[in-house]
Structures are given as C-alpha cells and as structure tokens.
Amino acid sequence: MSDPAPITVNGRPQPVPPGATVAGVAAGHGLEAGRRGVAVALNGRVVPARLWAETPVAPGDTLELVHALQGG
Amino acid sequence: MDDTLTIAGRSFRSRLFLGTAGYPNRRVLLDALAAGGTQFATVSIRRISLDGDAESLVDVLTGRVELLPNTAGCTTARDAVLTARLAREALGTEWVKLEVIGDRDLLYPDVEQLLRATEELVADGFVVLPYCNDDPVTCRKLADAGAAAVMPLGAPIGSGLGIVNPHAIAAICARSPVPVVLDAGIGTASDAARAMELGCAAVLLNTAVAGAHDPVRMAAAMRDAVTAGRAARLAGRIPLRTGAEPSSPQLGLIGS
C-alpha cells in the first residue's frame, strides 16, 4: 500500500484518505461547520458550511481554511 | 441634533471606525472600542494556524461591535475577491473593506486591481468600501463602479503622518457622490479632527490608538476629535486671510 495521495491545505501538502469530505478535513484541523468566523474554499470557491459534509475532497485539490483575526 | 452617517442605506451614530490589530491585549482592545464609541470594527481573514487555534476574536467581539472584514495583504483582484467571499461566509456580512496592495513597502493600493475587484464584488452583491489613493479621479472611478463609500489614505498605513495632502482630500470630499472615509495615516487626534473638517464622513484608524501609550485614552480622544471636527465642518469655518482682521470695535478708542 502506498500512502494516500496528497491534497494541499493552507499551502501544505497533506494525505487524504479515500472518501474524504471538506467536513472531515476541516474537523481534522479543529473546525466544525457552522462556527461563526470560519470559512473554507475548495479550489478557489467558497464551500458553504451546510455543504461541507457532502463535498468530497480528492487528491490534487487545494483547500483554504480561514478565520477572522484582528485587522486594520 | 440628528447627524447620522448613512452608508449603503445603513445608519451609524459613530463616525469613528476602529481596527482591532496591534493592541497590547484583548482587554485593552475591548476597552478602546468602548471608549471610542465605535460601532464598526475591522477584522482580517487569514488561514488558520495548522498547529492549533487561539480563542476566537469573533466570539469576543460579537454583540459589542459590528465587524467589517478586510482583504488586507491581497495583491491581486482574484485573491481579494476570494477573501471577500470567504469573509461573507465566515461572518455573514456582504460588507467588505477592500484592500488590494500594489507596493509591499508603502502599502499603496493597486488602482487597476482595486477597480477590477470592486466591479466584481459589486456585481456579486457586496457593499464595497475600497481603501484607495488620495486621488479624486480614482475615487470617482470607484464610486462609478458601485463602491458604497471611498476610503482614501491620509498617509501610508501605520505611518502616523496624518493627512499629507489635505487639498486632495478636500477635493475628493467636494466631488464624491458617496461618503468619504479617511483611512490610514492618522497619528493623533488633531489628524482625525482635520479629516472631518475637510469634509470626510468618517475616519477609520487603528495604529494611532492601538500603538498609543494609553490606547483607551487615545480612543476617547479620537472620538472627541471626530465629533469636534464634524461639528466644525457643519458650523462652517471662517475664510483664511493673509492679514489681520480686528475683532474689537475700531471706534471709540481712547486718545483718538
């Protein structure tokens, strides 16, 4: 068995198991869907929180996991 | 006297918008926001740290102020548009302080990218408040593109130089069909008052308060300065003269 092929999460490669979803990857980084102040983009498109659980993530995909921080 | 600021149909009692970055700690930030009387505070949108998350700023600010997300640090219209869309998803607001930076040292806006991003976000239903150059033509183009307000810089971000070209700011205020918010460059209270005297509808600042020796006291000073500057603007200042104009009566002098 070779390692699962990677996706890119916030600029870093990360292996992704077969059948992975946005919700699964986000949860792996401590983000649960619906929490105010967080958002996810998959390949440059925002994935609304209600669709995290049903949006598959495949090798080669790029995910951005963001939150609101202090700013000017 | 009712003197409410309206942007995109929304009313604001306070004409002081504050940033939330660079405060010594959360307590001082919250106290400064309260002392400034601000209703609208900016936040940034950033990648989460993959090594663990801090206490959510959003949770701390919710119920105290409305949040205005920015696209700070973006250098292309594409990144700024995606950041705005992420902000809308994260915070449930269509309002965005649009920043597209063209020079990393000066943090000057990239006008071409800024216009493009404004058009795209307006078409997508956003209320766009672009941080822009102190240039009446750029401001006019942004308003024509559908910006809900224009936010020209007084001086480079964080410089504290004040308003380096007051004539340009006055010209923008005189011509703009949308509210003008002086954004960036404010160093102290007199700068904020000046912005309002020049005709700005509001002031957005961060470092001048966050970096002050006593941020809470400076926030209160900024609140008072904005109020005073606005009142002076509405009152109508006297014309400038190059010579003296006596205040006291010139008749009935003794010895005459």
Tab-separated table of C-alpha atoms in Angstrom:
chain	number	residue	atom	x	y	z
A	1	MET	CA	0.000	0.000	0.000
A	2	SER	CA	1.336	3.409	-0.895
A	3	ASP	CA	0.448	6.468	1.164
A	4	PRO	CA	-2.756	8.225	0.129
A	5	ALA	CA	-2.098	10.958	-2.457
A	6	PRO	CA	-1.941	14.448	-1.020
A	7	ILE	CA	-4.162	17.472	-1.075
A	8	THR	CA	-2.923	20.968	-0.238
A	9	VAL	CA	-4.315	22.571	2.921
A	10	ASN	CA	-3.320	26.171	3.552
A	11	GLY	CA	-0.291	25.717	1.346
A	12	ARG	CA	0.909	22.487	2.939
A	13	PRO	CA	0.585	19.002	1.452
A	14	GLN	CA	-1.473	16.583	3.471
A	15	PRO	CA	-2.523	12.974	2.694
A	16	VAL	CA	-6.223	12.422	2.108
A	17	PRO	CA	-7.974	9.073	2.643
A	18	PRO	CA	-10.470	7.784	0.058
A	19	GLY	CA	-13.965	9.159	0.635
A	20	ALA	CA	-12.728	12.266	2.465
A	21	THR	CA	-15.008	15.317	2.656
A	22	VAL	CA	-14.449	19.000	3.404
A	23	ALA	CA	-16.074	18.409	6.784
A	24	GLY	CA	-13.602	15.630	7.586
A	25	VAL	CA	-10.536	17.642	6.637
A	26	ALA	CA	-11.812	20.731	8.479
A	27	ALA	CA	-12.584	18.688	11.595
A	28	GLY	CA	-9.021	17.354	11.472
A	29	HIS	CA	-7.926	20.955	11.972
A	30	GLY	CA	-10.430	21.698	14.702
A	31	LEU	CA	-13.053	23.437	12.565
A	32	GLU	CA	-16.668	22.383	12.851
A	33	ALA	CA	-19.209	23.518	10.255
A	34	GLY	CA	-21.375	26.450	11.250
A	35	ARG	CA	-18.934	28.039	13.696
A	36	ARG	CA	-19.039	31.810	13.208
A	37	GLY	CA	-15.844	33.342	11.905
A	38	VAL	CA	-14.554	30.406	9.866
A	39	ALA	CA	-14.837	29.556	6.165
A	40	VAL	CA	-13.445	27.134	3.614
A	41	ALA	CA	-12.591	27.440	-0.062
A	42	LEU	CA	-12.033	24.386	-2.243
A	43	ASN	CA	-10.042	25.073	-5.415
A	44	GLY	CA	-10.782	28.787	-5.199
A	45	ARG	CA	-14.513	28.519	-4.470
A	46	VAL	CA	-16.190	29.016	-1.108
A	47	VAL	CA	-17.926	25.906	0.208
A	48	PRO	CA	-20.904	26.959	2.363
A	49	ALA	CA	-20.900	25.320	5.809
A	50	ARG	CA	-24.087	23.386	5.048
A	51	LEU	CA	-22.306	21.612	2.170
A	52	TRP	CA	-19.096	20.633	3.995
A	53	ALA	CA	-20.331	17.123	4.859
A	54	GLU	CA	-21.353	16.274	1.302
A	55	THR	CA	-18.446	17.893	-0.587
A	56	PRO	CA	-15.789	15.319	-1.499
A	57	VAL	CA	-12.074	16.100	-1.431
A	58	ALA	CA	-9.854	14.332	-3.930
A	59	PRO	CA	-6.085	14.126	-4.482
A	60	GLY	CA	-4.780	17.294	-6.116
A	61	ASP	CA	-7.407	19.516	-4.501
A	62	THR	CA	-6.453	22.743	-2.765
A	63	LEU	CA	-8.242	23.786	0.414
A	64	GLU	CA	-8.078	27.096	2.238
A	65	LEU	CA	-9.251	27.066	5.851
A	66	VAL	CA	-9.608	30.623	7.171
A	67	HIS	CA	-10.906	32.519	10.158
A	68	ALA	CA	-11.381	36.119	11.186
A	69	LEU	CA	-8.486	37.636	13.091
A	70	GLN	CA	-7.571	41.085	14.355
A	71	GLY	CA	-7.094	43.513	11.463
A	72	GLY	CA	-6.961	47.148	10.466
B	1	MET	CA	-29.143	67.356	16.676
B	2	ASP	CA	-29.507	64.360	14.439
B	3	ASP	CA	-26.416	63.891	12.294
B	4	THR	CA	-26.373	60.267	11.306
B	5	LEU	CA	-23.911	58.777	8.864
B	6	THR	CA	-25.553	56.637	6.205
B	7	ILE	CA	-23.615	54.217	4.014
B	8	ALA	CA	-25.483	51.925	1.621
B	9	GLY	CA	-28.713	52.619	3.483
B	10	ARG	CA	-27.290	51.741	6.879
B	11	SER	CA	-27.104	54.327	9.648
B	12	PHE	CA	-24.207	54.880	12.003
B	13	ARG	CA	-24.223	57.069	15.092
B	14	SER	CA	-20.431	56.926	15.368
B	15	ARG	CA	-18.187	58.301	12.658
B	16	LEU	CA	-15.131	56.575	14.100
B	17	PHE	CA	-14.322	53.126	12.731
B	18	LEU	CA	-11.534	51.288	14.522
B	19	GLY	CA	-9.193	48.477	13.591
B	20	THR	CA	-8.647	45.627	16.020
B	21	ALA	CA	-4.958	44.831	15.434
B	22	GLY	CA	-1.877	45.506	17.496
B	23	TYR	CA	-3.404	46.144	20.932
B	24	PRO	CA	-1.411	45.064	23.982
B	25	ASN	CA	-4.139	42.544	24.873
B	26	ARG	CA	-7.818	41.722	24.393
B	27	ARG	CA	-8.907	43.702	27.459
B	28	VAL	CA	-7.336	46.901	26.146
B	29	LEU	CA	-8.865	46.284	22.709
B	30	LEU	CA	-12.357	45.931	24.155
B	31	ASP	CA	-11.944	48.955	26.415
B	32	ALA	CA	-10.627	51.050	23.496
B	33	LEU	CA	-13.542	50.062	21.262
B	34	ALA	CA	-15.920	51.091	24.037
B	35	ALA	CA	-14.089	54.362	24.751
B	36	GLY	CA	-14.074	55.221	21.043
B	37	GLY	CA	-17.813	54.659	20.868
B	38	THR	CA	-17.224	52.807	17.632
B	39	GLN	CA	-19.943	50.659	16.101
B	40	PHE	CA	-17.863	49.253	13.277
B	41	ALA	CA	-14.546	47.458	13.719
B	42	THR	CA	-12.343	45.883	11.077
B	43	VAL	CA	-11.021	42.329	11.139
B	44	SER	CA	-8.829	40.387	8.746
B	45	ILE	CA	-9.363	36.973	7.176
B	46	ARG	CA	-6.402	34.631	7.471
B	47	ARG	CA	-5.533	30.986	7.131
B	48	ILE	CA	-5.999	29.132	10.385
B	49	SER	CA	-2.840	28.024	12.056
B	50	LEU	CA	-2.469	24.323	11.341
B	51	ASP	CA	-0.668	23.976	14.645
B	52	GLY	CA	-3.608	24.958	16.828
B	53	ASP	CA	-6.163	27.708	17.151
B	54	ALA	CA	-6.403	30.639	19.540
B	55	GLU	CA	-9.546	31.924	21.240
B	56	SER	CA	-11.872	33.321	18.602
B	57	LEU	CA	-11.751	37.086	18.241
B	58	VAL	CA	-15.172	36.941	16.649
B	59	ASP	CA	-16.706	35.406	19.757
B	60	VAL	CA	-15.151	38.119	21.898
B	61	LEU	CA	-16.388	40.990	19.675
B	62	THR	CA	-19.850	39.692	18.848
B	63	GLY	CA	-22.524	41.811	20.480
B	64	ARG	CA	-20.102	44.683	21.112
B	65	VAL	CA	-19.398	45.955	17.589
B	66	GLU	CA	-20.308	45.104	14.017
B	67	LEU	CA	-17.455	43.506	12.140
B	68	LEU	CA	-16.118	44.850	8.868
B	69	PRO	CA	-13.833	42.256	7.267
B	70	ASN	CA	-10.922	43.474	5.193
B	71	THR	CA	-8.885	41.939	2.393
B	72	ALA	CA	-5.618	43.258	3.808
B	73	GLY	CA	-2.491	41.846	2.260
B	74	CYS	CA	-4.096	40.801	-1.025
B	75	THR	CA	-2.135	41.883	-4.086
B	76	THR	CA	-4.478	40.732	-6.856
B	77	ALA	CA	-8.172	41.266	-7.569
B	78	ARG	CA	-8.559	37.486	-7.669
B	79	ASP	CA	-7.239	36.938	-4.136
B	80	ALA	CA	-9.173	39.918	-2.796
B	81	VAL	CA	-12.434	38.672	-4.303
B	82	LEU	CA	-11.952	35.179	-2.846
B	83	THR	CA	-11.036	36.675	0.546
B	84	ALA	CA	-14.194	38.811	0.473
B	85	ARG	CA	-16.289	35.766	-0.343
B	86	LEU	CA	-14.657	33.797	2.486
B	87	ALA	CA	-15.373	36.717	4.807
B	88	ARG	CA	-19.008	36.755	3.755
B	89	GLU	CA	-19.265	33.066	4.544
B	90	ALA	CA	-17.370	33.372	7.834
B	91	LEU	CA	-19.142	36.439	9.183
B	92	GLY	CA	-22.431	36.569	7.324
B	93	THR	CA	-21.847	40.087	6.007
B	94	GLU	CA	-21.776	41.496	2.485
B	95	TRP	CA	-19.753	44.475	3.702
B	96	VAL	CA	-16.058	44.455	2.923
B	97	LYS	CA	-13.164	46.854	3.311
B	98	LEU	CA	-11.456	46.143	0.010
B	99	GLU	CA	-7.679	46.348	0.002
B	100	VAL	CA	-5.548	45.399	-2.979
B	101	ILE	CA	-1.957	46.315	-2.329
B	102	GLY	CA	0.423	47.249	-5.140
B	103	ASP	CA	3.584	48.010	-3.160
B	104	ARG	CA	4.635	45.930	-0.190
B	105	ASP	CA	6.729	48.664	1.403
B	106	LEU	CA	4.369	51.611	1.005
B	107	LEU	CA	1.182	49.521	1.150
B	108	TYR	CA	-0.200	51.731	-1.595
B	109	PRO	CA	-3.266	50.417	-3.400
B	110	ASP	CA	-3.038	48.891	-6.861
B	111	VAL	CA	-5.690	51.016	-8.559
B	112	GLU	CA	-6.167	48.769	-11.564
B	113	GLN	CA	-6.698	45.640	-9.469
B	114	LEU	CA	-8.801	47.572	-6.952
B	115	LEU	CA	-11.218	48.741	-9.640
B	116	ARG	CA	-11.480	45.268	-11.085
B	117	ALA	CA	-12.177	43.726	-7.669
B	118	THR	CA	-14.723	46.462	-6.873
B	119	GLU	CA	-16.647	45.765	-10.074
B	120	GLU	CA	-16.627	42.034	-9.471
B	121	LEU	CA	-17.727	42.266	-5.841
B	122	VAL	CA	-20.434	44.855	-6.530
B	123	ALA	CA	-21.812	42.523	-9.224
B	124	ASP	CA	-21.810	39.757	-6.606
B	125	GLY	CA	-23.924	41.829	-4.189
B	126	PHE	CA	-21.211	43.131	-1.874
B	127	VAL	CA	-21.172	46.513	-0.162
B	128	VAL	CA	-17.662	47.552	-1.145
B	129	LEU	CA	-15.619	50.091	0.829
B	130	PRO	CA	-12.311	50.367	-1.033
B	131	TYR	CA	-9.124	51.601	0.620
B	132	CYS	CA	-7.694	53.810	-2.112
B	133	ASN	CA	-5.264	56.532	-3.095
B	134	ASP	CA	-5.916	60.170	-2.212
B	135	ASP	CA	-6.736	60.791	-5.859
B	136	PRO	CA	-10.070	62.351	-6.893
B	137	VAL	CA	-10.062	60.533	-10.234
B	138	THR	CA	-9.543	57.118	-8.654
B	139	CYS	CA	-12.234	57.854	-6.083
B	140	ARG	CA	-14.620	58.898	-8.822
B	141	LYS	CA	-13.970	55.724	-10.788
B	142	LEU	CA	-14.537	53.585	-7.691
B	143	ALA	CA	-17.832	55.339	-6.973
B	144	ASP	CA	-18.870	54.874	-10.604
B	145	ALA	CA	-18.020	51.176	-10.251
B	146	GLY	CA	-20.500	50.952	-7.392
B	147	ALA	CA	-18.399	51.438	-4.256
B	148	ALA	CA	-20.666	52.339	-1.326
B	149	ALA	CA	-18.020	54.708	0.054
B	150	VAL	CA	-14.440	55.567	-0.826
B	151	MET	CA	-11.658	55.349	1.729
B	152	PRO	CA	-8.656	57.404	0.628
B	153	LEU	CA	-5.437	57.220	2.619
B	154	GLY	CA	-4.219	60.256	4.523
B	155	ALA	CA	-0.683	58.842	4.573
B	156	PRO	CA	0.828	55.348	4.376
B	157	ILE	CA	-0.757	52.750	6.667
B	158	GLY	CA	0.693	52.861	10.152
B	159	SER	CA	2.869	55.900	9.401
B	160	GLY	CA	1.088	58.338	11.704
B	161	LEU	CA	1.975	61.153	9.298
B	162	GLY	CA	-1.575	62.461	9.311
B	163	ILE	CA	-3.068	63.901	6.145
B	164	VAL	CA	-0.154	64.693	3.863
B	165	ASN	CA	-2.294	66.141	1.070
B	166	PRO	CA	-5.271	67.890	2.649
B	167	HIS	CA	-6.124	69.631	-0.618
B	168	ALA	CA	-6.587	66.288	-2.343
B	169	ILE	CA	-8.793	65.001	0.478
B	170	ALA	CA	-10.874	68.199	0.347
B	171	ALA	CA	-11.195	67.860	-3.430
B	172	ILE	CA	-12.322	64.246	-3.073
B	173	CYS	CA	-14.893	65.205	-0.430
B	174	ALA	CA	-16.197	68.063	-2.591
B	175	ARG	CA	-16.740	65.801	-5.597
B	176	SER	CA	-17.590	62.381	-4.226
B	177	PRO	CA	-21.139	61.101	-4.775
B	178	VAL	CA	-20.584	58.595	-1.938
B	179	PRO	CA	-19.338	59.089	1.642
B	180	VAL	CA	-15.590	59.591	2.050
B	181	VAL	CA	-13.924	57.738	4.922
B	182	LEU	CA	-10.372	58.811	5.702
B	183	ASP	CA	-8.491	55.536	6.092
B	184	ALA	CA	-4.837	55.239	7.080
B	185	GLY	CA	-2.178	57.659	8.193
B	186	ILE	CA	-3.872	59.169	11.250
B	187	GLY	CA	-1.339	59.719	14.017
B	188	THR	CA	-3.141	61.706	16.666
B	189	ALA	CA	-6.468	63.328	17.481
B	190	SER	CA	-5.885	66.540	15.522
B	191	ASP	CA	-5.450	64.476	12.352
B	192	ALA	CA	-8.863	62.903	12.862
B	193	ALA	CA	-10.449	66.302	13.517
B	194	ARG	CA	-8.776	67.646	10.369
B	195	ALA	CA	-10.191	64.817	8.278
B	196	MET	CA	-13.689	65.688	9.420
B	197	GLU	CA	-13.109	69.424	8.880
B	198	LEU	CA	-12.034	68.673	5.312
B	199	GLY	CA	-15.412	67.056	4.719
B	200	CYS	CA	-14.855	63.377	5.409
B	201	ALA	CA	-17.917	61.470	6.567
B	202	ALA	CA	-15.957	59.227	8.917
B	203	VAL	CA	-12.464	58.163	9.935
B	204	LEU	CA	-11.037	54.645	10.056
B	205	LEU	CA	-7.890	54.175	12.094
B	206	ASN	CA	-6.060	51.506	14.009
B	207	THR	CA	-2.401	52.027	14.862
B	208	ALA	CA	-2.862	55.538	16.251
B	209	VAL	CA	-4.980	54.026	19.022
B	210	ALA	CA	-3.522	50.522	19.349
B	211	GLY	CA	0.044	51.829	19.444
B	212	ALA	CA	-0.573	54.780	21.763
B	213	HIS	CA	0.936	54.692	25.229
B	214	ASP	CA	-2.628	54.598	26.599
B	215	PRO	CA	-4.849	53.163	23.853
B	216	VAL	CA	-8.092	53.574	25.786
B	217	ARG	CA	-7.473	57.257	26.439
B	218	MET	CA	-6.443	57.790	22.809
B	219	ALA	CA	-9.631	56.085	21.619
B	220	ALA	CA	-11.638	58.565	23.690
B	221	ALA	CA	-9.561	61.417	22.247
B	222	MET	CA	-10.294	60.191	18.720
B	223	ARG	CA	-13.998	60.014	19.500
B	224	ASP	CA	-13.953	63.617	20.706
B	225	ALA	CA	-11.814	64.746	17.765
B	226	VAL	CA	-14.169	63.219	15.218
B	227	THR	CA	-17.141	64.809	16.957
B	228	ALA	CA	-15.415	68.208	17.131
B	229	GLY	CA	-14.194	68.067	13.545
B	230	ARG	CA	-17.622	67.136	12.284
B	231	ALA	CA	-19.235	69.973	14.269
B	232	ALA	CA	-16.695	72.463	12.925
B	233	ARG	CA	-17.360	71.306	9.389
B	234	LEU	CA	-21.107	71.733	9.827
B	235	ALA	CA	-20.624	75.083	11.556
B	236	GLY	CA	-18.674	76.465	8.577
B	237	ARG	CA	-15.237	77.843	9.285
B	238	ILE	CA	-14.184	81.434	8.585
B	239	PRO	CA	-12.277	82.184	5.406
B	240	LEU	CA	-8.473	82.196	5.601
B	241	ARG	CA	-6.829	85.638	5.372
B	242	THR	CA	-3.243	86.624	4.939
B	243	GLY	CA	-3.580	89.771	7.092
B	244	ALA	CA	-5.157	90.636	10.445
B	245	GLU	CA	-8.831	91.441	10.834
B	246	PRO	CA	-9.535	93.156	14.188
B	247	SER	CA	-12.096	91.508	16.414
B	248	SER	CA	-12.777	94.532	18.659
B	249	PRO	CA	-14.657	97.669	17.532
B	250	GLN	CA	-12.420	100.268	15.884
B	251	LEU	CA	-14.485	103.291	17.025
B	252	GLY	CA	-14.352	104.950	20.443
B	253	LEU	CA	-10.718	104.276	21.137
B	254	ILE	CA	-9.390	106.479	23.945
B	255	GLY	CA	-6.939	109.123	22.878
B	256	SER	CA	-8.474	109.360	19.385
